[in-house]
Coordinates of N, CA, C and O in Angstrom, one line a residue:
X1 N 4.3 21.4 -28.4 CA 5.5 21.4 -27.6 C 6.1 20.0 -27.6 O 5.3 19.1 -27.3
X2 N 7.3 19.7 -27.8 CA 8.2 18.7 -27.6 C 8.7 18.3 -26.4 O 9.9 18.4 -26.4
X3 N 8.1 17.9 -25.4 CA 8.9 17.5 -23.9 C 10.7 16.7 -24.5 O 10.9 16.0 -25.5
X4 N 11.5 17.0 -23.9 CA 12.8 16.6 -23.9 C 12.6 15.2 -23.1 O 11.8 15.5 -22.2
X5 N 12.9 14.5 -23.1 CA 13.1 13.1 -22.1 C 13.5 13.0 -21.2 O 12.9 12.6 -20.2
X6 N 15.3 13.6 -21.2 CA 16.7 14.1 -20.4 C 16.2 14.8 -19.4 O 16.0 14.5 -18.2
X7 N 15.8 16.7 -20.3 CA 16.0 17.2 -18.8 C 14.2 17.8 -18.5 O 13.8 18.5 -17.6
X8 N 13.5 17.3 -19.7 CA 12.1 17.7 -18.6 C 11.6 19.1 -20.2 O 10.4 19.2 -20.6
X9 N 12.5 19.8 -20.8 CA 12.6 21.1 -20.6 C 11.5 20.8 -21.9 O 11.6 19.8 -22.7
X10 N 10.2 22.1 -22.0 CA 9.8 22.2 -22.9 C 10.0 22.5 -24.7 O 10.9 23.3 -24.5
X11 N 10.0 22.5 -25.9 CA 11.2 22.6 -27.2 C 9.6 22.9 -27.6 O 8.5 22.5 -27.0
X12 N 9.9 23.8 -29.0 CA 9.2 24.5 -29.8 C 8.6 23.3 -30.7 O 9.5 22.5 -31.0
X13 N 7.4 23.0 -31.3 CA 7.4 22.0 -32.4 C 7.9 22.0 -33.3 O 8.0 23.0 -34.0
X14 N 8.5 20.7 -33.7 CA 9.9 20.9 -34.6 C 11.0 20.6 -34.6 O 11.6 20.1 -35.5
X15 N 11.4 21.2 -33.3 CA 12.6 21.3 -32.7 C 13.4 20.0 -33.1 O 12.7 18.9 -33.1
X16 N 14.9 20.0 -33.5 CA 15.6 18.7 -33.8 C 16.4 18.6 -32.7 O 16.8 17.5 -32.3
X17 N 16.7 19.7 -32.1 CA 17.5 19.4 -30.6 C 16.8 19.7 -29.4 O 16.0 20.7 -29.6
X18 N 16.8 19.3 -28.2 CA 16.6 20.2 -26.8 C 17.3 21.6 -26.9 O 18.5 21.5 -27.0
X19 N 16.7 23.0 -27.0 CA 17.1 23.9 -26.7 C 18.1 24.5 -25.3 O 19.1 25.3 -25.2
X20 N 17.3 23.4 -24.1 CA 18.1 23.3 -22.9 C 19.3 22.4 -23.0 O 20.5 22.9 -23.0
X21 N 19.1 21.1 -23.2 CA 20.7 20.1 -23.1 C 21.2 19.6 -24.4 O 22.4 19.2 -24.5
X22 N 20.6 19.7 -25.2 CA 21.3 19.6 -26.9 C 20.9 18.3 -27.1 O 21.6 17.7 -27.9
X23 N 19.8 17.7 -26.6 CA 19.8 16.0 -26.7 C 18.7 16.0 -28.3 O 17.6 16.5 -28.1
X24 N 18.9 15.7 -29.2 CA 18.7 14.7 -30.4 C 17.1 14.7 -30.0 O 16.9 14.3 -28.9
X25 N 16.1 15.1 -30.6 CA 14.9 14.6 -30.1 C 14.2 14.2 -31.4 O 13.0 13.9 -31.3
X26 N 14.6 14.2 -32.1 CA 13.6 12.6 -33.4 C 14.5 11.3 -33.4 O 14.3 10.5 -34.3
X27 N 15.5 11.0 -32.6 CA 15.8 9.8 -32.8 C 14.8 9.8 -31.2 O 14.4 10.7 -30.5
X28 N 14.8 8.2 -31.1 CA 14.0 7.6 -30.3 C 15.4 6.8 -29.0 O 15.9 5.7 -29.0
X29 N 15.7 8.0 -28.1 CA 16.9 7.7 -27.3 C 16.4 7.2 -26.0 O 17.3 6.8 -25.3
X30 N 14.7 7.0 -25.2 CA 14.6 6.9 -24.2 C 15.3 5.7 -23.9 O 15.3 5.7 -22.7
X31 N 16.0 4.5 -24.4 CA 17.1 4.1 -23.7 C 18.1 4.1 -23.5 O 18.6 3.5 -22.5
X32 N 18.6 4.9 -24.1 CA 20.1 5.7 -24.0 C 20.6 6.6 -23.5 O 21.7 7.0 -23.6
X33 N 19.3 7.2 -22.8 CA 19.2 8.5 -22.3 C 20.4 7.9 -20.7 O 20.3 7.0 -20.0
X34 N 21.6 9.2 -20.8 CA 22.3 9.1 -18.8 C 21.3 9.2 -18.4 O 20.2 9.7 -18.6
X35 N 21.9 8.4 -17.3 CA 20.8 9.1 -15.7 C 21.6 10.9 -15.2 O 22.7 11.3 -14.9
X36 N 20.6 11.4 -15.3 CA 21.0 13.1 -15.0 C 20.9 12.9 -13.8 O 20.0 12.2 -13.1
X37 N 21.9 13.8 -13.2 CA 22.2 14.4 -11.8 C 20.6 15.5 -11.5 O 20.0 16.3 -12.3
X38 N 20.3 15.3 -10.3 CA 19.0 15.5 -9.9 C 19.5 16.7 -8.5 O 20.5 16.5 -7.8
X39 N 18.6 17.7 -8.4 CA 19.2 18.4 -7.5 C 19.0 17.3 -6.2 O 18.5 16.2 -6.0
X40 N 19.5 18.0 -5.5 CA 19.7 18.0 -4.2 C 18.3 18.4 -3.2 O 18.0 19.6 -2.9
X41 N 17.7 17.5 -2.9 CA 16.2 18.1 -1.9 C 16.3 17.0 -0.7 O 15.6 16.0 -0.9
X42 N 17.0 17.1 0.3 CA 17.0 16.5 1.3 C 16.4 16.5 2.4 O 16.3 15.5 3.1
X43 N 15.9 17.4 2.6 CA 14.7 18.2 2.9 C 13.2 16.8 2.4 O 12.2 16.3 3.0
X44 N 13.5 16.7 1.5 CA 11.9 16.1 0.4 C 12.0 14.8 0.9 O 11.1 14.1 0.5
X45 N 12.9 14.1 1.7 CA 12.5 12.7 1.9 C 12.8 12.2 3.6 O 13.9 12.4 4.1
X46 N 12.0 11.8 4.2 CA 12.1 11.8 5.4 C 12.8 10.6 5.5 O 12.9 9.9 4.4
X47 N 13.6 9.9 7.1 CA 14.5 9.0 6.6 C 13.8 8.5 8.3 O 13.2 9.2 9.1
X48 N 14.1 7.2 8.5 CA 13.7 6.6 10.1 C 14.4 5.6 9.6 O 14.4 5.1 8.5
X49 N 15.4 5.3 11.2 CA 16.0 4.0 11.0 C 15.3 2.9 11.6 O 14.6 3.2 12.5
X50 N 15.4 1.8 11.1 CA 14.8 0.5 11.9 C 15.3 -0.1 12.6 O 14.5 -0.7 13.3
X51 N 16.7 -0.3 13.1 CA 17.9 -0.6 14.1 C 17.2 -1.8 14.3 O 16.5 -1.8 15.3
X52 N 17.1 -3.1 13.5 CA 16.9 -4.1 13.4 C 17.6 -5.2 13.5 O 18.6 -4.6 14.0
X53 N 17.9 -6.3 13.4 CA 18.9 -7.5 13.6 C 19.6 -7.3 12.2 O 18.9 -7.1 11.2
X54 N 20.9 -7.3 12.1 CA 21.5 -7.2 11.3 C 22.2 -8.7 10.9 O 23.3 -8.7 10.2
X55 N 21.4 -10.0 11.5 CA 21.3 -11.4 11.3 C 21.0 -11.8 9.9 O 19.8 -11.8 9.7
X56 N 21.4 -12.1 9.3 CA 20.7 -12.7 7.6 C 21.6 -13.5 7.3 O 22.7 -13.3 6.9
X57 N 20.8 -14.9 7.3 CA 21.2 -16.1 7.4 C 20.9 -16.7 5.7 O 20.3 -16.0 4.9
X58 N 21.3 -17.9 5.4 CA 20.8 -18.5 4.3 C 19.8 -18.7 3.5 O 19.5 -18.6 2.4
X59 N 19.0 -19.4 5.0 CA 17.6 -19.4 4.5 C 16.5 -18.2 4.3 O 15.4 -18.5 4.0
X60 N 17.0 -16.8 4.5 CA 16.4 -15.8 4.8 C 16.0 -15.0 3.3 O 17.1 -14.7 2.8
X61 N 15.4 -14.7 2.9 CA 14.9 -14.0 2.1 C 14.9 -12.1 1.9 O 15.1 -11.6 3.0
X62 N 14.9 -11.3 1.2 CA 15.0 -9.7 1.5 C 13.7 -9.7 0.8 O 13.6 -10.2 -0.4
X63 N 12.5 -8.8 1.7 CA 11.4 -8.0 1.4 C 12.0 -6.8 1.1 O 13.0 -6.4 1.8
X64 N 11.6 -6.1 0.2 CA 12.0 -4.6 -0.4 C 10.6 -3.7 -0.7 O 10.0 -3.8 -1.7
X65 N 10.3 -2.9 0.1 CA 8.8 -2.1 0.1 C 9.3 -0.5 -1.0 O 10.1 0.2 -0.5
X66 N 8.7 -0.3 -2.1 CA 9.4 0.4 -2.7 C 8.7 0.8 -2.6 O 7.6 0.2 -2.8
X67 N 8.9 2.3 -2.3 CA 7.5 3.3 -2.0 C 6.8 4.0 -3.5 O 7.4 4.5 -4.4
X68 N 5.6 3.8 -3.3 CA 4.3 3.9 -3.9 C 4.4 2.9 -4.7 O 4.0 3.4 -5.8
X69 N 4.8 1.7 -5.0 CA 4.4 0.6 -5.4 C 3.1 0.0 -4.6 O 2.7 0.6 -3.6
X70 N 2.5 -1.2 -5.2 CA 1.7 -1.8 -4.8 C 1.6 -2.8 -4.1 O 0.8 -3.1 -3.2
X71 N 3.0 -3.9 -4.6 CA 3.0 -4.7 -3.9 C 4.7 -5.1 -3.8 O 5.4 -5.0 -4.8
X72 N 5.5 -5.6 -2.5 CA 6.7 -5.5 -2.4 C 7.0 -6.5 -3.1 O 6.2 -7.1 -3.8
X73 N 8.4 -6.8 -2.9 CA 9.4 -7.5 -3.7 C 10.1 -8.3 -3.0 O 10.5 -7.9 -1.9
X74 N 10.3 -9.7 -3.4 CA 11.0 -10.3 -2.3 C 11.9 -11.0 -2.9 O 11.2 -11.3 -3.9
X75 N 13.2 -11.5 -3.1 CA 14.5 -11.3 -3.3 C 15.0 -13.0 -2.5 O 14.5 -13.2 -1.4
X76 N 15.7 -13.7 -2.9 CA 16.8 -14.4 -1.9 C 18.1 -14.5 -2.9 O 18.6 -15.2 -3.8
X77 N 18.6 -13.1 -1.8 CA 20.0 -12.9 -3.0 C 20.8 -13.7 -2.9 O 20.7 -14.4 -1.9
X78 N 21.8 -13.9 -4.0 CA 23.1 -14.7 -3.7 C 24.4 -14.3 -3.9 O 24.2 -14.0 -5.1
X79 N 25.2 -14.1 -3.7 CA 26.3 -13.7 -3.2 C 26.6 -12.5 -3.8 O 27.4 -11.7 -3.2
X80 N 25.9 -12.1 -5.3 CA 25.9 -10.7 -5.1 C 24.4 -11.0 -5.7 O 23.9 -12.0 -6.2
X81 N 23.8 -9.3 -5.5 CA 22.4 -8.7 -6.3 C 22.6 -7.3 -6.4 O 22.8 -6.4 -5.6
X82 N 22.5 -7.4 -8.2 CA 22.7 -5.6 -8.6 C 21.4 -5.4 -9.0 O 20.7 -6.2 -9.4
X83 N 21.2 -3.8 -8.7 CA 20.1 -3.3 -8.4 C 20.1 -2.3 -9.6 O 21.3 -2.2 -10.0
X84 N 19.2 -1.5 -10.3 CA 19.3 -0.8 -11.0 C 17.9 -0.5 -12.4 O 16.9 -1.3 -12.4
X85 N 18.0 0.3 -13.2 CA 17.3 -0.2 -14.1 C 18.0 -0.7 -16.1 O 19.1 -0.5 -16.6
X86 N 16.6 -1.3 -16.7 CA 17.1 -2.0 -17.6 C 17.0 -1.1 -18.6 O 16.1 -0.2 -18.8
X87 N 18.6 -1.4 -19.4 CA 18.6 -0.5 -20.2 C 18.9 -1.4 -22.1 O 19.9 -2.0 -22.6
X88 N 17.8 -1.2 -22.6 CA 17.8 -1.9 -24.2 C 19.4 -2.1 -24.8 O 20.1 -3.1 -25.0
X89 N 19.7 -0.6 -25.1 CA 20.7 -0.5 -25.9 C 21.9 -1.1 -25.7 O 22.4 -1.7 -26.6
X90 N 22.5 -1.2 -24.4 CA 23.5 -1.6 -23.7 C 23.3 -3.1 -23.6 O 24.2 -3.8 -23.8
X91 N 21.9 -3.7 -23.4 CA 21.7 -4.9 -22.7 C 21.7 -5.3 -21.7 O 21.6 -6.5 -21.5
X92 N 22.0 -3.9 -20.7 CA 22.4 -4.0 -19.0 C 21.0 -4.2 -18.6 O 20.2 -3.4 -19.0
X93 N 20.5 -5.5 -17.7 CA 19.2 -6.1 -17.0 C 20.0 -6.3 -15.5 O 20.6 -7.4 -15.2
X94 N 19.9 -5.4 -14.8 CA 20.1 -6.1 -13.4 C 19.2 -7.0 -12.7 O 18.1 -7.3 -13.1
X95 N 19.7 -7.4 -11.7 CA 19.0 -8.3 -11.2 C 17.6 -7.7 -10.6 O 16.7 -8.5 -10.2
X96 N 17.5 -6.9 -10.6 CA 16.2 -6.1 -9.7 C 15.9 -5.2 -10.5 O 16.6 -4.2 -10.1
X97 N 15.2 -4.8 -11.6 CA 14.8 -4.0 -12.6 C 13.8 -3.1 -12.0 O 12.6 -3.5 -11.9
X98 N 14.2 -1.6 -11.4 CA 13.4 -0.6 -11.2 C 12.7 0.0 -11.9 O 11.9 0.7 -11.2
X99 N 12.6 0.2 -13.3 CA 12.5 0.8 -14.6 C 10.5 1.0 -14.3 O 9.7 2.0 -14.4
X100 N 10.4 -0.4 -13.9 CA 8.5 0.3 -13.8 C 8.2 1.2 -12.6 O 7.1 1.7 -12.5
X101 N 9.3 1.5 -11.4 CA 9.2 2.5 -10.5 C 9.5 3.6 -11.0 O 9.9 4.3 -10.1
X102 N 9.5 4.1 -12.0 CA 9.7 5.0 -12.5 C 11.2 5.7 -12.1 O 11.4 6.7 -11.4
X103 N 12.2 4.5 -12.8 CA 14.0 4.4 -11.6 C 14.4 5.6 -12.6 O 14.8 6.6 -12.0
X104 N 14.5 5.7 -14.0 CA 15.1 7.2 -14.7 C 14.5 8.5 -14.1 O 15.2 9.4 -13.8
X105 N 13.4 8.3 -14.1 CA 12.7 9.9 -13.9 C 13.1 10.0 -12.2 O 12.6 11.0 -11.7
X106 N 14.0 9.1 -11.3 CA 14.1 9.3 -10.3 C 15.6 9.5 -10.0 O 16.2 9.8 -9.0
X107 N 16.1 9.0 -11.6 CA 17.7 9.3 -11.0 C 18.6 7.6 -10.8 O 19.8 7.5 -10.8
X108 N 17.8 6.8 -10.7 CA 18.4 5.3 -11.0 C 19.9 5.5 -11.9 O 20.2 6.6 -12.3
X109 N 20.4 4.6 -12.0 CA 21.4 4.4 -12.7 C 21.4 2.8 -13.2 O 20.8 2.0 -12.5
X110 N 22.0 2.4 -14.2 CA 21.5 1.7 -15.1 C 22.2 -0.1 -13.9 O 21.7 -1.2 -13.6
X111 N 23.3 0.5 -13.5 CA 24.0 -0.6 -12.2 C 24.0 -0.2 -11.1 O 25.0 -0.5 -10.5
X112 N 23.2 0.7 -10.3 CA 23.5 1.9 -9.2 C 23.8 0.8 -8.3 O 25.1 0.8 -8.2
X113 N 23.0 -0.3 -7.4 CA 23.9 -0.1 -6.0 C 23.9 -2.2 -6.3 O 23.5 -2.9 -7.3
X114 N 24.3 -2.7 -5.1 CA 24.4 -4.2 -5.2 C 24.2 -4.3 -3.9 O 24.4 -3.4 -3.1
X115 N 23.7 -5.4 -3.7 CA 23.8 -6.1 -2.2 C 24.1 -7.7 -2.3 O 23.6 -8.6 -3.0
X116 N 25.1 -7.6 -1.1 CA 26.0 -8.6 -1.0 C 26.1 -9.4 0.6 O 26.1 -8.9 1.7
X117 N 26.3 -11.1 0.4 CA 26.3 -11.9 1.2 C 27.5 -11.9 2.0 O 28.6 -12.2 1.6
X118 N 27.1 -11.7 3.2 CA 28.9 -12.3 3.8 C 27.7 -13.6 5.0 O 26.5 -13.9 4.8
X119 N 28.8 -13.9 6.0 CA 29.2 -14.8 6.9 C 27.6 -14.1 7.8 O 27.7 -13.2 8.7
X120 N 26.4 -14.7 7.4 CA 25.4 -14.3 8.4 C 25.2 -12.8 8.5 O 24.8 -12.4 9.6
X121 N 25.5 -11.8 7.5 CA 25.3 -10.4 7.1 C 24.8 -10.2 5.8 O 25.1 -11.0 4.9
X122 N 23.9 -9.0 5.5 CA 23.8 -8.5 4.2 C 24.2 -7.2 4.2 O 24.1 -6.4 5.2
X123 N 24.9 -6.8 3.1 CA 25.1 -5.3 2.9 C 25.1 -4.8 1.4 O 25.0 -5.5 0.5
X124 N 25.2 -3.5 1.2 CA 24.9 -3.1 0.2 C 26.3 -1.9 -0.2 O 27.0 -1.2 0.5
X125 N 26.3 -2.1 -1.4 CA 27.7 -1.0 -1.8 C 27.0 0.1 -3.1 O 26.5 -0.3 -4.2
X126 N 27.0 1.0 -2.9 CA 27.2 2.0 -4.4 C 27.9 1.4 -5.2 O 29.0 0.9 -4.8
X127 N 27.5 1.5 -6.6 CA 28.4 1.5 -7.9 C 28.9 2.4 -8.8 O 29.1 2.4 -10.0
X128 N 29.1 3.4 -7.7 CA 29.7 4.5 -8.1 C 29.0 5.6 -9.0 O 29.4 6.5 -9.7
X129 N 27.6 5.1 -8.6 CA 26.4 6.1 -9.1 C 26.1 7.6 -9.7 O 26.8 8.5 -9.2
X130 N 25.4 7.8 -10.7 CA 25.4 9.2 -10.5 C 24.8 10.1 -9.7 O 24.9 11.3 -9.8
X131 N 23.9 9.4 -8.6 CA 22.6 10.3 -7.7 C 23.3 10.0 -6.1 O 23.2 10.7 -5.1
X132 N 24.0 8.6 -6.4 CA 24.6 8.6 -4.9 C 23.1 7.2 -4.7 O 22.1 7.0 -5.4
X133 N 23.7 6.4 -3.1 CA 22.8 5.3 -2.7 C 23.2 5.7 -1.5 O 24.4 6.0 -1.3
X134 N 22.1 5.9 -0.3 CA 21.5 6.2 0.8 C 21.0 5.4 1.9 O 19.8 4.9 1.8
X135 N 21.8 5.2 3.0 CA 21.3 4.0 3.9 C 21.1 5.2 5.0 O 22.0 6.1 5.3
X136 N 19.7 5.1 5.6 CA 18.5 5.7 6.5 C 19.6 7.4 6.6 O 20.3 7.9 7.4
X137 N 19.2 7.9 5.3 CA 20.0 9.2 5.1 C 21.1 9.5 5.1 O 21.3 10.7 5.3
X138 N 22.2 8.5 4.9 CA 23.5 8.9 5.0 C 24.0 8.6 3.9 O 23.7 7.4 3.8
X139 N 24.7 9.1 2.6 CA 25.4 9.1 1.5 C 26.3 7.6 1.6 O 26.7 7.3 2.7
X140 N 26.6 7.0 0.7 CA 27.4 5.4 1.2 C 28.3 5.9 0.1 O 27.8 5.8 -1.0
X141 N 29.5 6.3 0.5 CA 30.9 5.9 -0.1 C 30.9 4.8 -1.9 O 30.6 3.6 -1.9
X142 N 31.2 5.6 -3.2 CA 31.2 4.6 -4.2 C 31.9 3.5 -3.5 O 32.6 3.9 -2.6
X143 N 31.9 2.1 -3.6 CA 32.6 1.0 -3.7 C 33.0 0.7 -2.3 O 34.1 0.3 -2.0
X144 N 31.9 0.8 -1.3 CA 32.7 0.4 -0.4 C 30.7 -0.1 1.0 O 29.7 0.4 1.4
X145 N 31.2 -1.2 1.0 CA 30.4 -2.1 1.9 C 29.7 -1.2 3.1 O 30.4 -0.4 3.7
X146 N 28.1 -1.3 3.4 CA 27.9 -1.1 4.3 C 26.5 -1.6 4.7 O 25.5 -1.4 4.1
X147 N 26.5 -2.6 6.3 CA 25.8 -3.3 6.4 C 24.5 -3.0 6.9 O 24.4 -2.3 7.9
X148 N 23.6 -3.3 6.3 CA 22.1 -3.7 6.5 C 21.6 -3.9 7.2 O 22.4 -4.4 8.0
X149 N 20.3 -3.7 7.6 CA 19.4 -3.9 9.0 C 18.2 -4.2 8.7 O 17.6 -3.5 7.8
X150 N 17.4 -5.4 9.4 CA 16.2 -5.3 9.0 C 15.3 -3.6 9.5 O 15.3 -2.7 10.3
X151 N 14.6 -4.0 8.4 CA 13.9 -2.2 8.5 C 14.6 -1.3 8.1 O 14.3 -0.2 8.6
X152 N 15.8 -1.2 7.1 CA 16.5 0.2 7.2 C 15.9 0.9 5.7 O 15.2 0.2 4.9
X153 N 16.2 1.6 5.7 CA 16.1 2.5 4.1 C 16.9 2.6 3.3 O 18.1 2.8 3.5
X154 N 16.5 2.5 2.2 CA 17.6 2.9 0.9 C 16.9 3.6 -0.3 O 15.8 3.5 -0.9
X155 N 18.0 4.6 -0.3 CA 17.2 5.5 -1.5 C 18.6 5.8 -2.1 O 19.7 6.3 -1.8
X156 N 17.7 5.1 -3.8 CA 19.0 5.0 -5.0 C 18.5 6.1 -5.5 O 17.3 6.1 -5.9
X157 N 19.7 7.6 -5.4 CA 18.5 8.9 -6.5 C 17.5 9.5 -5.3 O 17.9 10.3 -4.4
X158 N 16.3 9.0 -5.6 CA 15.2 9.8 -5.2 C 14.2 8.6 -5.0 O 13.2 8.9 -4.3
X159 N 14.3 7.2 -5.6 CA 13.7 6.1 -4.9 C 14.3 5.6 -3.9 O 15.5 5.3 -3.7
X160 N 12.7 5.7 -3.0 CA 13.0 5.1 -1.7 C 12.7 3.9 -1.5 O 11.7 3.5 -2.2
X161 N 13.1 3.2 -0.9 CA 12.7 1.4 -0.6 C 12.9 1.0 0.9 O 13.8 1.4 1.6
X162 N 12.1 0.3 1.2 CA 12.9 -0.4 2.7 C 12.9 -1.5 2.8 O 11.9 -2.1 2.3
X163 N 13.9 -2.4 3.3 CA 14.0 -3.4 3.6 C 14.0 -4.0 5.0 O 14.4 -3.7 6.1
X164 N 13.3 -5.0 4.2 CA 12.9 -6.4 5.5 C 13.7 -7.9 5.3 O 13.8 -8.7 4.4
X165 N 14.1 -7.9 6.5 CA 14.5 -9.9 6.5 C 13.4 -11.0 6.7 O 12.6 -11.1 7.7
X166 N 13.4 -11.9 5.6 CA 11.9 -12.7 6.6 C 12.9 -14.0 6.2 O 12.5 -15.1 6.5

């Protein structure tokens, strides 16, 4: 059997296409592969806000706990940080490369969300994603600012992360 990359679906040996999504399977596309729309299980991820100081100053750094990682991520963004995973073909490397969190099989998008500096605030925008970006369960608007909290959640897709100010 041929696993498909795209959508999962099992293919007969041999097979030159996915039987399910038509995707090409003897060229070697795992970087070119879209990020596929993922159902809907809202239900599958529990969400807790941290209602934390929404203070982030200069000297302040962002801890990022990406769940079932090992060890977190710590960040001192600058006036923007795009988030996402890397993709060969394109040459798209965001600043925060999810790719070993396993960011495709979760629905990443190759620029999904950014987080941005204002006047003693951090906040975070969708980039108009295909899974959608998630602040402590609530869907965030493509292209439009919404501010940060130490301790809150974000889930790009189906990866969850939380963030800390230190």
């Amino acid at each position: 059997m041929i696993k498909c990359p795209y959508c999962g679906h099992d293919n007969m040996e041999g097979a030159l296409v996915c039987d399910e999504c038509g995707l090409n399977l003897w060229e070697d596309l795992q970087d070119e592969v879209p990020t596929r729309e993922l159902e809907d299980e809202a239900n599958e991820l529990s969400v807790k806000s941290g209602w934390g100081t929404a203070t982030f100053q200069d000297r302040n750094q962002v801890i990022i706990h990406i769940r079932d990682a090992a060890e977190p991520v710590t960040i001192a963004p600058g006036s923007e940080f795009l988030i996402g995973r890397h993709d060969t073909s394109s040459g798209i490397t965001p600043d925060l490369d999810l790719t070993p969190h396993g960011a495709l099989e979760k629905g990443v998008s190759r620029i999904h969300a950014a987080l941005r500096r204002g006047e003693d605030v951090l906040s975070i925008v969708d980039l108009d994603s295909a899974n959608g970006t998630f602040l402590n369960g609530q869907r965030l608007a493509a292209n439009q600012s919404r501010l940060l909290r130490d301790g809150d959640e974000i889930r790009l897709g189906k990866l969850v992360m939380h963030i800390y100010f230190k």
